[in-house]
Tab-separated table of C-alpha atoms and ligand atoms in Angstrom:
chain	number	residue	atom	x	y	z
C	1	MET	CA	46.479	-25.393	-13.422
C	2	VAL	CA	43.606	-27.237	-15.104
C	3	LYS	CA	42.481	-25.311	-18.185
C	4	PRO	CA	39.329	-26.105	-20.178
C	5	ARG	CA	39.724	-25.514	-23.919
C	6	THR	CA	37.732	-23.346	-26.283
C	7	GLU	CA	36.042	-25.101	-29.205
C	8	GLU	CA	38.644	-23.481	-31.500
C	9	GLU	CA	41.450	-25.065	-29.479
C	10	ILE	CA	39.610	-28.397	-29.411
C	11	ALA	CA	39.389	-28.298	-33.224
C	12	LEU	CA	43.195	-27.967	-33.432
C	13	LEU	CA	43.701	-30.726	-30.870
C	14	ARG	CA	41.311	-32.887	-32.938
C	15	GLU	CA	43.428	-32.339	-36.073
C	16	ASN	CA	46.486	-33.547	-34.163
C	17	ALA	CA	44.577	-36.473	-32.641
C	18	ILE	CA	43.421	-37.640	-36.069
C	19	LEU	CA	46.941	-37.319	-37.467
C	20	VAL	CA	48.444	-39.448	-34.657
C	21	SER	CA	45.598	-41.948	-35.110
C	22	LYS	CA	46.391	-42.263	-38.818
C	23	THR	CA	50.129	-42.434	-38.098
C	24	LEU	CA	49.552	-45.312	-35.680
C	25	ALA	CA	47.630	-47.115	-38.405
C	26	GLU	CA	50.542	-46.654	-40.845
C	27	VAL	CA	52.887	-48.089	-38.226
C	28	GLY	CA	50.456	-50.936	-37.605
C	29	LYS	CA	50.509	-51.844	-41.299
C	30	ALA	CA	54.310	-52.105	-41.111
C	31	VAL	CA	54.406	-54.279	-37.972
C	32	ALA	CA	55.405	-57.835	-38.936
C	33	PRO	CA	57.974	-60.480	-38.081
C	34	GLY	CA	61.337	-59.481	-39.602
C	35	VAL	CA	60.775	-55.716	-39.351
C	36	THR	CA	63.016	-53.568	-37.138
C	37	THR	CA	61.625	-51.049	-34.681
C	38	ALA	CA	63.845	-48.462	-36.419
C	39	LYS	CA	61.737	-49.041	-39.543
C	40	LEU	CA	58.558	-48.258	-37.565
C	41	ASN	CA	60.170	-44.990	-36.444
C	42	GLU	CA	60.959	-44.132	-40.056
C	43	VAL	CA	57.404	-44.918	-41.233
C	44	ALA	CA	55.939	-42.691	-38.515
C	45	GLU	CA	58.330	-39.790	-38.965
C	46	THR	CA	57.841	-39.747	-42.734
C	47	PHE	CA	54.044	-39.846	-42.419
C	48	ILE	CA	53.973	-37.069	-39.812
C	49	ARG	CA	56.271	-34.775	-41.803
C	50	ASP	CA	54.425	-35.509	-45.061
C	51	HIS	CA	51.354	-34.061	-43.335
C	52	GLY	CA	53.139	-30.834	-42.402
C	53	ALA	CA	53.509	-31.739	-38.728
C	54	VAL	CA	56.482	-32.434	-36.468
C	55	PRO	CA	57.060	-35.532	-34.317
C	56	SER	CA	56.834	-33.999	-30.847
C	57	PHE	CA	58.869	-36.678	-29.087
C	58	LEU	CA	62.040	-35.882	-31.064
C	59	GLY	CA	64.164	-33.770	-28.697
C	60	PHE	CA	61.515	-33.784	-25.943
C	61	GLU	CA	63.620	-33.613	-22.757
C	62	GLY	CA	66.428	-34.928	-24.977
C	63	TYR	CA	64.534	-37.953	-26.336
C	64	PRO	CA	66.482	-39.002	-29.473
C	65	TYR	CA	63.814	-40.542	-31.773
C	66	ALA	CA	60.541	-39.572	-33.455
C	67	ILE	CA	58.459	-42.216	-31.646
C	68	CYS	CA	58.735	-44.756	-28.835
C	69	THR	CA	58.717	-48.460	-29.710
C	70	SER	CA	58.426	-50.611	-26.597
C	71	VAL	CA	58.815	-54.364	-27.111
C	72	ASN	CA	57.509	-57.097	-24.760
C	73	ASP	CA	58.727	-56.283	-21.219
C	74	VAL	CA	59.307	-52.609	-22.074
C	75	VAL	CA	56.342	-50.650	-20.727
C	76	VAL	CA	57.129	-47.279	-22.330
C	77	HIS	CA	59.892	-45.133	-23.864
C	78	GLY	CA	61.644	-47.917	-25.775
C	79	PHE	CA	64.153	-46.643	-28.338
C	80	PRO	CA	63.619	-47.666	-31.965
C	81	SER	CA	66.603	-49.853	-32.848
C	82	ASN	CA	67.909	-52.637	-35.054
C	83	TYR	CA	65.886	-55.116	-32.989
C	84	VAL	CA	64.050	-57.390	-35.421
C	85	LEU	CA	60.463	-58.090	-34.391
C	86	LYS	CA	59.601	-61.765	-34.188
C	87	GLU	CA	56.403	-63.791	-34.210
C	88	GLY	CA	54.729	-63.642	-30.788
C	89	ASP	CA	56.269	-60.302	-29.735
C	90	ILE	CA	54.214	-57.263	-28.888
C	91	VAL	CA	55.316	-53.728	-29.695
C	92	THR	CA	53.817	-50.487	-28.427
C	93	ALA	CA	54.081	-47.489	-30.697
C	94	ASP	CA	53.640	-44.256	-28.754
C	95	ILE	CA	53.452	-41.251	-31.069
C	96	GLY	CA	53.154	-37.500	-30.643
C	97	THR	CA	52.684	-34.638	-33.082
C	98	VAL	CA	52.840	-30.883	-33.040
C	99	TYR	CA	50.688	-29.244	-35.683
C	100	LYS	CA	49.406	-25.664	-35.772
C	101	GLY	CA	50.837	-25.115	-32.282
C	102	TYR	CA	48.915	-27.920	-30.567
C	103	ASN	CA	49.778	-31.491	-29.634
C	104	GLY	CA	48.635	-35.014	-30.368
C	105	ASP	CA	49.655	-38.095	-28.348
C	106	SER	CA	48.408	-41.655	-28.727
C	107	ALA	CA	49.685	-45.208	-28.216
C	108	TYR	CA	48.741	-48.725	-29.298
C	109	THR	CA	50.243	-52.127	-28.536
C	110	PHE	CA	50.420	-54.281	-31.661
C	111	PRO	CA	50.761	-58.055	-31.759
C	112	VAL	CA	53.547	-59.230	-34.079
C	113	GLY	CA	52.180	-62.047	-36.218
C	114	GLU	CA	50.368	-64.646	-34.146
C	115	VAL	CA	50.604	-64.128	-30.390
C	116	SER	CA	49.648	-66.512	-27.596
C	117	ALA	CA	46.119	-66.449	-26.179
C	118	GLU	CA	47.633	-65.180	-22.936
C	119	THR	CA	49.243	-62.226	-24.715
C	120	ARG	CA	46.065	-61.498	-26.700
C	121	ARG	CA	44.166	-61.302	-23.412
C	122	LEU	CA	46.661	-58.784	-21.973
C	123	LEU	CA	46.152	-56.561	-25.024
C	124	ASP	CA	42.363	-56.893	-24.921
C	125	VAL	CA	42.118	-56.162	-21.193
C	126	THR	CA	44.451	-53.157	-21.388
C	127	LYS	CA	42.534	-51.631	-24.282
C	128	ALA	CA	39.194	-52.296	-22.575
C	129	SER	CA	40.516	-50.634	-19.399
C	130	LEU	CA	41.201	-47.492	-21.424
C	131	TYR	CA	37.546	-47.394	-22.517
C	132	LYS	CA	36.511	-47.903	-18.862
C	133	GLY	CA	38.633	-44.853	-18.027
C	134	ILE	CA	37.033	-42.838	-20.828
C	135	GLU	CA	33.545	-43.732	-19.536
C	136	ALA	CA	34.532	-42.238	-16.168
C	137	ALA	CA	35.897	-39.002	-17.701
C	138	VAL	CA	32.724	-36.917	-17.503
C	139	ALA	CA	32.324	-33.302	-16.404
C	140	GLY	CA	32.213	-33.052	-12.617
C	141	ALA	CA	33.990	-36.375	-12.021
C	142	ARG	CA	37.540	-36.504	-10.671
C	143	THR	CA	40.787	-37.983	-11.859
C	144	GLY	CA	40.443	-40.635	-9.144
C	145	ASP	CA	37.243	-41.851	-10.809
C	146	ILE	CA	39.193	-42.511	-14.013
C	147	GLY	CA	42.022	-44.211	-12.135
C	148	HIS	CA	39.613	-46.328	-10.143
C	149	ALA	CA	37.765	-47.436	-13.280
C	150	VAL	CA	41.010	-48.489	-14.980
C	151	GLN	CA	42.570	-50.120	-11.935
C	152	SER	CA	39.547	-52.106	-10.795
C	153	TYR	CA	38.999	-53.488	-14.312
C	154	VAL	CA	42.669	-54.407	-14.816
C	155	GLU	CA	43.089	-56.016	-11.410
C	156	SER	CA	39.920	-58.097	-11.848
C	157	TYR	CA	41.908	-59.984	-14.528
C	158	GLY	CA	44.923	-60.484	-12.260
C	159	TYR	CA	47.063	-57.880	-14.041
C	160	SER	CA	48.774	-54.835	-12.496
C	161	VAL	CA	48.693	-51.139	-13.246
C	162	VAL	CA	51.975	-49.243	-13.461
C	163	ARG	CA	51.871	-46.330	-11.012
C	164	GLU	CA	55.076	-44.471	-11.862
C	165	LEU	CA	53.613	-43.079	-15.102
C	166	GLU	CA	50.256	-41.514	-15.848
C	167	GLY	CA	48.025	-39.769	-18.352
C	168	HIS	CA	47.878	-35.988	-18.596
C	169	GLY	CA	46.217	-32.884	-19.893
C	170	ILE	CA	47.244	-31.850	-23.415
C	171	GLY	CA	47.236	-28.546	-25.261
C	172	ARG	CA	50.030	-26.315	-26.509
C	173	SER	CA	52.290	-28.571	-24.428
C	174	MET	CA	52.208	-32.361	-24.642
C	175	HIS	CA	52.027	-32.764	-20.869
C	176	GLU	CA	49.754	-30.385	-19.008
C	177	ASP	CA	47.749	-30.540	-15.786
C	178	PRO	CA	46.108	-32.572	-14.494
C	179	GLY	CA	48.039	-35.817	-14.099
C	180	VAL	CA	45.684	-38.712	-14.812
C	181	PRO	CA	46.833	-41.771	-12.816
C	182	ASN	CA	45.670	-45.241	-13.789
C	183	TYR	CA	44.851	-46.080	-10.190
C	184	GLY	CA	42.940	-44.218	-7.537
C	185	ARG	CA	39.914	-43.739	-5.374
C	186	GLN	CA	36.497	-42.674	-6.540
C	187	GLY	CA	35.679	-39.078	-5.636
C	188	HIS	CA	39.342	-38.142	-5.124
C	189	GLY	CA	41.789	-36.162	-7.245
C	190	THR	CA	41.343	-33.198	-9.545
C	191	ARG	CA	37.816	-32.286	-10.616
C	192	LEU	CA	37.290	-32.492	-14.395
C	193	PRO	CA	35.676	-29.406	-15.935
C	194	GLU	CA	33.752	-29.559	-19.190
C	195	GLY	CA	36.095	-28.829	-22.125
C	196	LEU	CA	39.226	-30.194	-20.460
C	197	VAL	CA	41.275	-32.273	-22.917
C	198	ILE	CA	43.175	-35.209	-21.443
C	199	CYS	CA	45.134	-38.249	-22.537
C	200	ILE	CA	44.153	-41.453	-20.744
C	201	GLU	CA	46.812	-44.139	-21.061
C	202	PRO	CA	46.744	-47.318	-18.996
C	203	MET	CA	50.088	-49.120	-18.772
C	204	VAL	CA	49.366	-52.670	-17.681
C	205	ASN	CA	51.749	-55.439	-16.643
C	206	ALA	CA	50.933	-59.125	-17.093
C	207	GLY	CA	52.724	-59.796	-13.791
C	208	GLY	CA	53.604	-57.534	-10.869
C	209	ARG	CA	53.412	-53.749	-11.011
C	210	GLY	CA	57.130	-53.214	-10.350
C	211	VAL	CA	59.171	-51.448	-13.027
C	212	TYR	CA	62.727	-50.191	-13.407
C	213	LEU	CA	64.478	-47.654	-15.610
C	214	ALA	CA	67.029	-48.999	-18.099
C	215	ARG	CA	70.583	-47.706	-18.043
C	216	ASN	CA	69.864	-45.548	-21.096
C	217	GLY	CA	67.692	-43.450	-18.774
C	218	TRP	CA	64.544	-43.900	-20.872
C	219	ALA	CA	63.141	-47.407	-21.315
C	220	VAL	CA	60.896	-48.537	-18.469
C	221	HIS	CA	60.910	-52.328	-18.064
C	222	THR	CA	58.748	-54.636	-15.982
C	223	ALA	CA	60.752	-55.827	-12.970
C	224	ASP	CA	59.695	-59.448	-13.576
C	225	HIS	CA	60.301	-59.180	-17.354
C	226	ARG	CA	56.772	-60.273	-18.166
C	227	LYS	CA	55.007	-58.405	-20.958
C	228	ALA	CA	53.339	-54.992	-20.606
C	229	ALA	CA	50.745	-53.251	-22.784
C	230	HIS	CA	49.886	-49.574	-23.248
C	231	PHE	CA	46.975	-47.907	-25.020
C	232	GLU	CA	46.379	-44.138	-25.115
C	233	LEU	CA	43.614	-41.926	-26.461
C	234	THR	CA	42.795	-38.221	-26.168
C	235	VAL	CA	39.333	-37.151	-25.054
C	236	VAL	CA	37.416	-33.968	-24.315
C	237	VAL	CA	35.590	-34.023	-21.000
C	238	ARG	CA	31.921	-33.388	-21.739
C	239	LYS	CA	28.663	-33.606	-19.765
C	240	GLY	CA	27.390	-37.178	-19.686
C	241	ARG	CA	29.984	-38.704	-22.004
C	242	ALA	CA	33.529	-37.795	-23.051
C	243	GLU	CA	34.193	-37.027	-26.708
C	244	GLN	CA	37.038	-39.048	-28.198
C	245	LEU	CA	39.454	-36.987	-30.309
C	246	SER	CA	41.844	-39.778	-31.284
C	247	THR	CA	40.618	-43.186	-32.405
C	248	PHE	CA	41.833	-46.707	-33.096
C	249	GLU	CA	39.391	-47.052	-36.011
C	250	TYR	CA	42.095	-46.500	-38.636
C	251	ILE	CA	44.214	-49.247	-37.061
C	252	GLU	CA	41.437	-51.715	-36.589
C	253	SER	CA	40.024	-51.294	-40.084
C	254	THR	CA	43.342	-52.480	-41.629
C	255	GLY	CA	42.714	-56.043	-40.419
C	256	ASN	CA	46.390	-56.372	-39.445
C	257	ILE	CA	45.723	-56.748	-35.730
M	1	MG	MG1	51.874	-41.124	-25.570
M	2	MG	MG1	50.683	-39.394	-23.176
Protein backbone atom coordinates (compact mmCIF):
# COMPACT_ATOMS: atom_id res chain seq x y z
CA MET A 1 0.00 0.00 0.00
CA VAL A 2 1.34 3.42 -1.00
CA LYS A 3 1.47 5.68 2.06
CA PRO A 4 2.16 9.43 1.92
CA ARG A 5 4.17 10.70 4.90
CA THR A 6 3.39 13.41 7.41
CA GLU A 7 5.84 16.31 7.62
CA GLU A 8 7.00 14.91 10.99
CA GLU A 9 7.86 11.59 9.34
CA ILE A 10 9.54 13.39 6.44
CA ALA A 11 11.73 15.27 8.95
CA LEU A 12 12.94 11.94 10.38
CA LEU A 13 13.51 10.50 6.91
CA ARG A 14 15.48 13.68 6.08
CA GLU A 15 17.75 13.14 9.11
CA ASN A 16 18.50 9.62 7.87
CA ALA A 17 18.98 10.82 4.28
CA ILE A 18 21.51 13.44 5.39
CA LEU A 19 23.36 10.89 7.52
CA VAL A 20 23.67 8.42 4.60
CA SER A 21 24.74 11.30 2.35
CA LYS A 22 27.51 12.25 4.78
CA THR A 23 28.48 8.60 5.23
CA LEU A 24 28.85 8.20 1.47
CA ALA A 25 31.13 11.23 1.45
CA GLU A 26 33.31 9.68 4.19
CA VAL A 27 33.54 6.50 2.12
CA GLY A 28 34.34 8.56 -0.96
CA LYS A 29 37.26 10.19 0.84
CA ALA A 30 38.65 6.72 1.60
CA VAL A 31 38.31 5.37 -1.96
CA ALA A 32 41.77 5.10 -3.54
CA PRO A 33 44.01 2.57 -5.24
CA GLY A 34 45.40 0.17 -2.60
CA VAL A 35 42.38 0.36 -0.28
CA THR A 36 40.27 -2.75 0.41
CA THR A 37 36.50 -2.73 0.18
CA ALA A 38 36.49 -4.09 3.75
CA LYS A 39 38.09 -0.79 4.80
CA LEU A 40 35.22 1.14 3.16
CA ASN A 41 32.77 -0.98 5.17
CA GLU A 42 34.64 -0.14 8.36
CA VAL A 43 34.69 3.61 7.59
CA ALA A 44 30.94 3.60 6.96
CA GLU A 45 29.98 1.49 9.96
CA THR A 46 32.09 3.60 12.32
CA PHE A 47 30.65 6.86 10.98
CA ILE A 48 27.06 5.62 11.20
CA ARG A 49 27.44 4.31 14.76
CA ASP A 50 29.32 7.45 15.86
CA HIS A 51 26.17 9.35 14.88
CA GLY A 52 23.92 7.16 17.04
CA ALA A 53 22.44 5.26 14.10
CA VAL A 54 22.58 1.64 12.96
CA PRO A 55 23.67 0.34 9.54
CA SER A 56 20.38 -1.08 8.28
CA PHE A 57 21.91 -3.53 5.82
CA LEU A 58 23.65 -5.54 8.56
CA GLY A 59 21.44 -8.61 9.09
CA PHE A 60 18.84 -7.45 6.53
CA GLU A 61 17.50 -10.76 5.16
CA GLY A 62 20.77 -12.21 6.48
CA TYR A 63 23.09 -9.75 4.71
CA PRO A 64 26.43 -10.05 6.58
CA TYR A 65 28.01 -6.56 6.26
CA ALA A 66 27.22 -2.94 7.12
CA ILE A 67 27.27 -1.73 3.50
CA CYS A 68 27.44 -3.08 -0.05
CA THR A 69 30.61 -2.47 -2.08
CA SER A 70 30.13 -3.47 -5.71
CA VAL A 71 33.24 -3.38 -7.90
CA ASN A 72 33.29 -3.10 -11.72
CA ASP A 73 30.97 -5.80 -13.13
CA VAL A 74 29.08 -6.14 -9.83
CA VAL A 75 25.84 -4.20 -10.17
CA VAL A 76 24.70 -4.38 -6.53
CA HIS A 77 25.07 -6.29 -3.25
CA GLY A 78 28.83 -6.86 -3.46
CA PHE A 79 30.36 -8.04 -0.18
CA PRO A 80 33.12 -5.90 1.33
CA SER A 81 36.25 -8.06 1.21
CA ASN A 82 40.03 -8.10 1.07
CA TYR A 83 39.83 -7.07 -2.59
CA VAL A 84 42.30 -4.22 -3.11
CA LEU A 85 40.92 -1.43 -5.28
CA LYS A 86 43.11 -0.54 -8.23
CA GLU A 87 43.45 2.44 -10.54
CA GLY A 88 40.67 2.42 -13.14
CA ASP A 89 38.19 0.39 -11.06
CA ILE A 90 34.80 1.69 -10.06
CA VAL A 91 33.16 0.86 -6.74
CA THR A 92 29.56 1.46 -5.72
CA ALA A 93 28.91 2.06 -2.05
CA ASP A 94 25.27 1.42 -1.18
CA ILE A 95 24.49 2.45 2.39
CA GLY A 96 21.46 2.32 4.66
CA THR A 97 20.76 3.66 8.13
CA VAL A 98 18.12 3.29 10.79
CA TYR A 99 17.83 6.30 13.06
CA LYS A 100 14.89 7.29 15.27
CA GLY A 101 12.86 4.43 13.77
CA TYR A 102 13.14 5.55 10.14
CA ASN A 103 15.40 4.56 7.27
CA GLY A 104 17.96 6.10 4.96
CA ASP A 105 19.27 4.47 1.76
CA SER A 106 21.60 5.95 -0.84
CA ALA A 107 24.25 4.78 -3.31
CA TYR A 108 27.08 6.29 -5.33
CA THR A 109 29.55 4.80 -7.80
CA PHE A 110 33.06 6.14 -7.21
CA PRO A 111 35.92 6.09 -9.70
CA VAL A 112 39.14 4.69 -8.22
CA GLY A 113 41.98 7.02 -9.18
CA GLU A 114 41.93 7.86 -12.87
CA VAL A 115 39.34 5.96 -14.90
CA SER A 116 38.99 5.71 -18.67
CA ALA A 117 36.86 8.24 -20.55
CA GLU A 118 34.49 5.38 -21.36
CA THR A 119 34.04 4.56 -17.67
CA ARG A 120 33.64 8.25 -16.75
CA ARG A 121 30.83 8.48 -19.30
CA LEU A 122 29.02 5.47 -17.77
CA LEU A 123 29.14 7.15 -14.36
CA ASP A 124 27.99 10.52 -15.72
CA VAL A 125 25.11 9.05 -17.72
CA THR A 126 23.90 6.88 -14.83
CA LYS A 127 23.92 9.79 -12.40
CA ALA A 128 22.19 12.06 -14.92
CA SER A 129 19.53 9.38 -15.46
CA LEU A 130 18.77 9.49 -11.74
CA TYR A 131 18.10 13.24 -11.98
CA LYS A 132 15.87 12.58 -15.02
CA GLY A 133 13.93 10.14 -12.84
CA ILE A 134 13.65 12.70 -10.04
CA GLU A 135 12.29 15.30 -12.49
CA ALA A 136 9.51 12.84 -13.37
CA ALA A 137 8.62 12.12 -9.71
CA VAL A 138 5.92 14.76 -9.27
CA ALA A 139 2.54 14.43 -7.56
CA GLY A 140 0.00 12.84 -9.90
CA ALA A 141 2.61 11.17 -12.12
CA ARG A 142 3.11 7.40 -12.10
CA THR A 143 6.01 5.10 -11.45
CA GLY A 144 6.12 4.35 -15.19
CA ASP A 145 6.89 8.02 -15.85
CA ILE A 146 10.00 7.73 -13.67
CA GLY A 147 11.04 4.46 -15.29
CA HIS A 148 10.48 5.85 -18.76
CA ALA A 149 12.55 8.96 -18.00
CA VAL A 150 15.47 6.86 -16.72
CA GLN A 151 15.30 4.21 -19.42
CA SER A 152 14.97 6.52 -22.41
CA TYR A 153 17.91 8.65 -21.22
CA VAL A 154 20.15 5.64 -20.51
CA GLU A 155 19.35 3.84 -23.75
CA SER A 156 20.00 6.99 -25.81
CA TYR A 157 23.67 6.50 -24.82
CA GLY A 158 23.68 2.82 -25.82
CA TYR A 159 23.66 1.55 -22.22
CA SER A 160 21.15 -0.83 -20.62
CA VAL A 161 18.95 -0.63 -17.56
CA VAL A 162 18.87 -3.58 -15.16
CA ARG A 163 15.27 -4.73 -14.75
CA GLU A 164 15.58 -7.33 -11.99
CA LEU A 165 16.07 -4.66 -9.31
CA GLU A 166 14.25 -1.41 -8.66
CA GLY A 167 13.77 1.59 -6.42
CA HIS A 168 11.18 1.62 -3.65
CA GLY A 169 9.19 3.51 -1.09
CA ILE A 170 10.97 4.10 2.23
CA GLY A 171 9.75 4.74 5.76
CA ARG A 172 9.90 2.66 8.92
CA SER A 173 11.01 -0.15 6.61
CA MET A 174 13.81 0.22 4.07
CA HIS A 175 11.72 -1.26 1.26
CA GLU A 176 8.10 -0.18 1.08
CA ASP A 177 5.54 0.19 -1.71
CA PRO A 178 5.63 1.20 -4.44
CA GLY A 179 8.36 -0.52 -6.43
CA VAL A 180 10.04 2.07 -8.66
CA PRO A 181 11.39 0.32 -11.79
CA ASN A 182 14.05 1.99 -13.91
CA TYR A 183 12.15 1.17 -17.09
CA GLY A 184 8.54 1.61 -18.05
CA ARG A 185 5.83 3.33 -19.98
CA GLN A 186 4.60 6.85 -19.43
CA GLY A 187 1.21 6.98 -17.73
CA HIS A 188 1.50 3.42 -16.38
CA GLY A 189 2.24 2.06 -12.92
CA THR A 190 1.39 3.31 -9.46
CA ARG A 191 0.18 6.89 -9.10
CA LEU A 192 2.45 9.05 -6.92
CA PRO A 193 0.64 11.00 -4.20
CA GLU A 194 2.08 14.18 -2.71
CA GLY A 195 4.17 13.34 0.38
CA LEU A 196 5.21 9.87 -0.79
CA VAL A 197 8.90 9.24 -0.07
CA ILE A 198 10.74 7.05 -2.56
CA CYS A 199 14.25 5.95 -3.42
CA ILE A 200 15.09 6.21 -7.12
CA GLU A 201 18.11 4.12 -8.05
CA PRO A 202 19.08 3.44 -11.66
CA MET A 203 21.39 0.45 -12.13
CA VAL A 204 22.99 0.81 -15.54
CA ASN A 205 25.15 -1.63 -17.49
CA ALA A 206 27.76 -0.49 -20.01
CA GLY A 207 26.83 -3.52 -22.14
CA GLY A 208 23.74 -5.73 -22.22
CA ARG A 209 21.07 -5.70 -19.53
CA GLY A 210 21.58 -9.35 -18.54
CA VAL A 211 22.67 -10.09 -14.98
CA TYR A 212 23.24 -13.18 -12.85
CA LEU A 213 23.40 -13.91 -9.14
CA ALA A 214 26.76 -15.02 -7.73
CA ARG A 215 27.04 -18.29 -5.87
CA ASN A 216 27.13 -16.42 -2.55
CA GLY A 217 23.46 -15.62 -3.21
CA TRP A 218 23.98 -11.85 -3.04
CA ALA A 219 26.25 -10.20 -5.60
CA VAL A 220 24.53 -9.39 -8.89
CA HIS A 221 26.98 -9.37 -11.81
CA THR A 222 26.60 -8.23 -15.40
CA ALA A 223 26.29 -11.29 -17.64
CA ASP A 224 28.87 -9.87 -20.08
CA HIS A 225 31.20 -8.76 -17.25
CA ARG A 226 31.26 -5.18 -18.47
CA LYS A 227 31.03 -2.47 -15.83
CA ALA A 228 27.81 -1.32 -14.13
CA ALA A 229 27.00 1.87 -12.21
CA HIS A 230 24.38 2.64 -9.57
CA PHE A 231 23.27 5.94 -8.06
CA GLU A 232 20.44 6.30 -5.52
CA LEU A 233 18.74 9.25 -3.86
CA THR A 234 15.64 9.65 -1.68
CA VAL A 235 13.00 12.19 -2.63
CA VAL A 236 9.62 13.41 -1.42
CA VAL A 237 7.00 13.58 -4.14
CA ARG A 238 5.73 17.15 -4.24
CA LYS A 239 3.54 19.21 -6.60
CA GLY A 240 5.59 20.51 -9.52
CA ARG A 241 8.99 19.30 -8.34
CA ALA A 242 10.22 16.54 -6.02
CA GLU A 243 12.14 17.52 -2.90
CA GLN A 244 15.48 15.75 -2.55
CA LEU A 245 16.14 14.40 0.96
CA SER A 246 19.55 12.85 0.31
CA THR A 247 22.23 14.63 -1.69
CA PHE A 248 25.58 14.04 -3.37
CA GLU A 249 26.76 17.54 -2.38
CA TYR A 250 28.92 16.25 0.48
CA ILE A 251 30.64 13.81 -1.88
CA GLU A 252 31.14 16.22 -4.70
CA SER A 253 32.49 19.01 -2.51
CA THR A 254 35.43 16.79 -1.40
CA GLY A 255 37.00 17.01 -4.87
CA ASN A 256 37.92 13.31 -4.71
CA ILE A 257 35.68 12.29 -7.59
MG1 LIG B 1 20.49 1.42 -1.56
MG1 LIG C 1 17.38 1.33 -2.25
